[in-house]
Coordinates of C-alpha atoms in Angstrom, one line a residue:
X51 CA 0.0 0.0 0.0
X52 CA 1.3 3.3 -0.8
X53 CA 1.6 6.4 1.9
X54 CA 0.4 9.1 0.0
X55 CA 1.7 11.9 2.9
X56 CA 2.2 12.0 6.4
X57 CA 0.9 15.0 8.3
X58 CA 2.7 15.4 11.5
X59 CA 1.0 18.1 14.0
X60 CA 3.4 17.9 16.7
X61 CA 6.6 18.5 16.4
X62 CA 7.4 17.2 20.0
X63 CA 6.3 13.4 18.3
X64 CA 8.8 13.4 15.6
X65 CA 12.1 12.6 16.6
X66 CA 14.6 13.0 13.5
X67 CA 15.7 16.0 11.3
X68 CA 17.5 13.5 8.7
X69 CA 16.4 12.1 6.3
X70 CA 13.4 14.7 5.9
X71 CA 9.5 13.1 7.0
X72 CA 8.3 14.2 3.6
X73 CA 10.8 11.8 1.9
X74 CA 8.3 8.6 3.2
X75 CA 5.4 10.9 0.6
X76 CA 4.3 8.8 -2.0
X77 CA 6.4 5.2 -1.4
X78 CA 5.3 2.2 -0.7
X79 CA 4.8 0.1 2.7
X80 CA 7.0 -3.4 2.0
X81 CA 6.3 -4.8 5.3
X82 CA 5.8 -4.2 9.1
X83 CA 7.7 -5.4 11.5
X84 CA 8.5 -5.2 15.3
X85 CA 11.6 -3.7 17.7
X86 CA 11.1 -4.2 21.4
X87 CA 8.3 -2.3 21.6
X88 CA 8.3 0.1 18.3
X89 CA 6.2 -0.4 15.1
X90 CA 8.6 -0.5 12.2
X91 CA 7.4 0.4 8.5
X92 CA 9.9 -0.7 5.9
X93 CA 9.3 1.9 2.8
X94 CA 10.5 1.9 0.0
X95 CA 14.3 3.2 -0.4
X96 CA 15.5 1.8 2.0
X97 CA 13.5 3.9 4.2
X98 CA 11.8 3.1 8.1
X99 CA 9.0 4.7 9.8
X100 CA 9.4 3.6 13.4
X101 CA 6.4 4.1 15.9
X102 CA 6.6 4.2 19.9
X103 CA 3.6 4.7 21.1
X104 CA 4.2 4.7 24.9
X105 CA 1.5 3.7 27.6
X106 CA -1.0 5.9 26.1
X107 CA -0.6 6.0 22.4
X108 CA -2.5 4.9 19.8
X109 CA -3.1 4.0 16.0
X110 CA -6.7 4.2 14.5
X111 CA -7.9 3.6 11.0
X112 CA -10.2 6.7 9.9
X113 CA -12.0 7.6 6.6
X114 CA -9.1 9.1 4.2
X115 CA -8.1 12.3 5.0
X116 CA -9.7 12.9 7.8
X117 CA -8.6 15.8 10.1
X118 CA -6.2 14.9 13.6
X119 CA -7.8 15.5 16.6
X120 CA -6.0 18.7 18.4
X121 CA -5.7 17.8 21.8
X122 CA -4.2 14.2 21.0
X123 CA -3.4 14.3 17.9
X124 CA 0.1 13.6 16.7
X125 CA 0.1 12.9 13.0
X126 CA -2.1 11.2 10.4
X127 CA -1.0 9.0 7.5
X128 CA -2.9 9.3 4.5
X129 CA -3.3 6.2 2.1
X130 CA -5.6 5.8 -0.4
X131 CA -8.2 3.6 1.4
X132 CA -8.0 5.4 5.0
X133 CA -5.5 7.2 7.0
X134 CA -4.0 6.0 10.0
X135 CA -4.4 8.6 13.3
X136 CA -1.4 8.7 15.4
X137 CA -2.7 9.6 18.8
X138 CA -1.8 9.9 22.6
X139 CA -4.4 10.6 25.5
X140 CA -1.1 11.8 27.4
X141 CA 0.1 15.1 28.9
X142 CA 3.6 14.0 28.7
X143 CA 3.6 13.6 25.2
X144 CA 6.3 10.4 25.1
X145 CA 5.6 8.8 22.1
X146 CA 7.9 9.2 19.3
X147 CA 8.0 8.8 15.3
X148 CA 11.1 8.5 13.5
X149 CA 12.2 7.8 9.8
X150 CA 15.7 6.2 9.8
X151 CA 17.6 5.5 6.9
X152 CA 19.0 2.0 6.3
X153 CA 19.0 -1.4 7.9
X154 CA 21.9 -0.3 10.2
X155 CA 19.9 2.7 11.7
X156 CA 17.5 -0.1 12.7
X157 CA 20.1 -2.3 14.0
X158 CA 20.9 0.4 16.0
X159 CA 17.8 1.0 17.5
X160 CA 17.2 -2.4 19.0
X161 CA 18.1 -3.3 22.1
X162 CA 19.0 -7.2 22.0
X163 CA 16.5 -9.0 23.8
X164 CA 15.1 -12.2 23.3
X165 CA 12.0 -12.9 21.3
X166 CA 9.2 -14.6 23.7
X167 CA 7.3 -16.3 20.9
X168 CA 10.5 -17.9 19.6
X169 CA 12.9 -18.5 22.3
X170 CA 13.8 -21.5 23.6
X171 CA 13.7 -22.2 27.2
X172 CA 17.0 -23.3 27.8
X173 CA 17.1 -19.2 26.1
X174 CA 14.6 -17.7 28.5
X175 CA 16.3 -19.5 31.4
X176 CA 19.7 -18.0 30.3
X177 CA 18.4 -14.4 30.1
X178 CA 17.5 -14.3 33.4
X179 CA 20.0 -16.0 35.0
X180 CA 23.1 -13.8 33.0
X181 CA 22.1 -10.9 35.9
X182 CA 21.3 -11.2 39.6
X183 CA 18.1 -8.9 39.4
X184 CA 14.0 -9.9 40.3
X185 CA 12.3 -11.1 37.9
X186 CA 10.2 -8.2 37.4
X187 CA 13.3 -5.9 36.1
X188 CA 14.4 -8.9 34.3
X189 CA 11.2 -8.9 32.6
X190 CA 11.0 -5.4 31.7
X191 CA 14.8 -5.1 30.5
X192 CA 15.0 -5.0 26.5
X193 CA 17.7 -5.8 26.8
X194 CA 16.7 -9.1 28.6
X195 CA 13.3 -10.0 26.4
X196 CA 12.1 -7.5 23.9
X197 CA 8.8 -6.1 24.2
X198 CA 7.8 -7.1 27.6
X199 CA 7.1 -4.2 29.0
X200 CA 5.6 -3.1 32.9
X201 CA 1.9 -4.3 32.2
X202 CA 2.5 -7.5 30.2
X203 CA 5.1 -8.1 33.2
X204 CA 2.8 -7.7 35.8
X205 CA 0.4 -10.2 34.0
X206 CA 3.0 -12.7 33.4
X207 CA 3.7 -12.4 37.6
X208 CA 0.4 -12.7 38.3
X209 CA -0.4 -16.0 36.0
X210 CA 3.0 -17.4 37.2
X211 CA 2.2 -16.2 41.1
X212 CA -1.8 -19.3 40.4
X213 CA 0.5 -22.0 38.9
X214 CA 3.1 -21.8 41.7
X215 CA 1.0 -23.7 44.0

């Protein structure tokens, strides 16, 4: 599917000066994937749109062109079918958006940690054991497991807290 412009109305969201946001206008989405806890867009060029969207953030599908709402609002991306609202229902305005240049900038961004849905036990048991930290900070390190992050941690302690018995 082809982005046919972004409209960022926050300048506090977007994180990056180079290369310009406008330079994602009119290429193509070739996949999605995830870092941790971003949303990466690979584009065409050689180009990634990477989402954070924090505790409170949040993508929503809207009729095309729609207009961002002001007090949330953070930026809209327009496709031809629908455009994709970036909001957050946040006064500390922590999400992020950048546009990174390059397979290495991604590398870059990613902080290490194991994959849940694909590691192995003899993995997970590893992680946890390589530092002498609770389990709750183990949990929530990204560098430890990626995308576990304080909620899905306390749900994991709380599951793990009715099978101890």
């Amino acid at each position: 599917m082809q982005l046919e412009s972004i409209r960022v109305v926050s300048p506090s969201v977007l994180r990056t000066y180079d290369p310009p946001i406008g330079e994602v206008e009119g290429r193509r989405v070739e996949g999605l994937h995830r870092i941790g806890k971003r949303i990466a867009w690979r584009m065409e060029a050689d180009l990634f749109v990477v989402i954070h969207l924090m505790i409170a953030g949040r993508l929503r599908w809207r009729n095309p062109g729609i207009a961002v709402p002001k007090r949330v609002g953070l930026a809209a991306f327009d496709f031809p079918d629908g455009t994709l609202v970036f909001t957050e229902a946040s006064q500390k305005k922590r999400a992020s958006l950048h546009l990174l240049r390059g397979e290495e900038e991604i590398v870059a961004i990613d902080p290490g940690g194991l994959e849940p849905l694909t590691m192995t036990l003899e993995g997970f048991s590893e992680a946890l054991y390589r530092q002498n930290r609770t389990l709750k900070r183990a949990l929530t390190d990204p560098r430890t497991l990626s995308g576990i992050g304080n909620a899905y941690s306390d749900e994991i302690l709380h599951r793990g807290r009715a099978f101890r018995r």
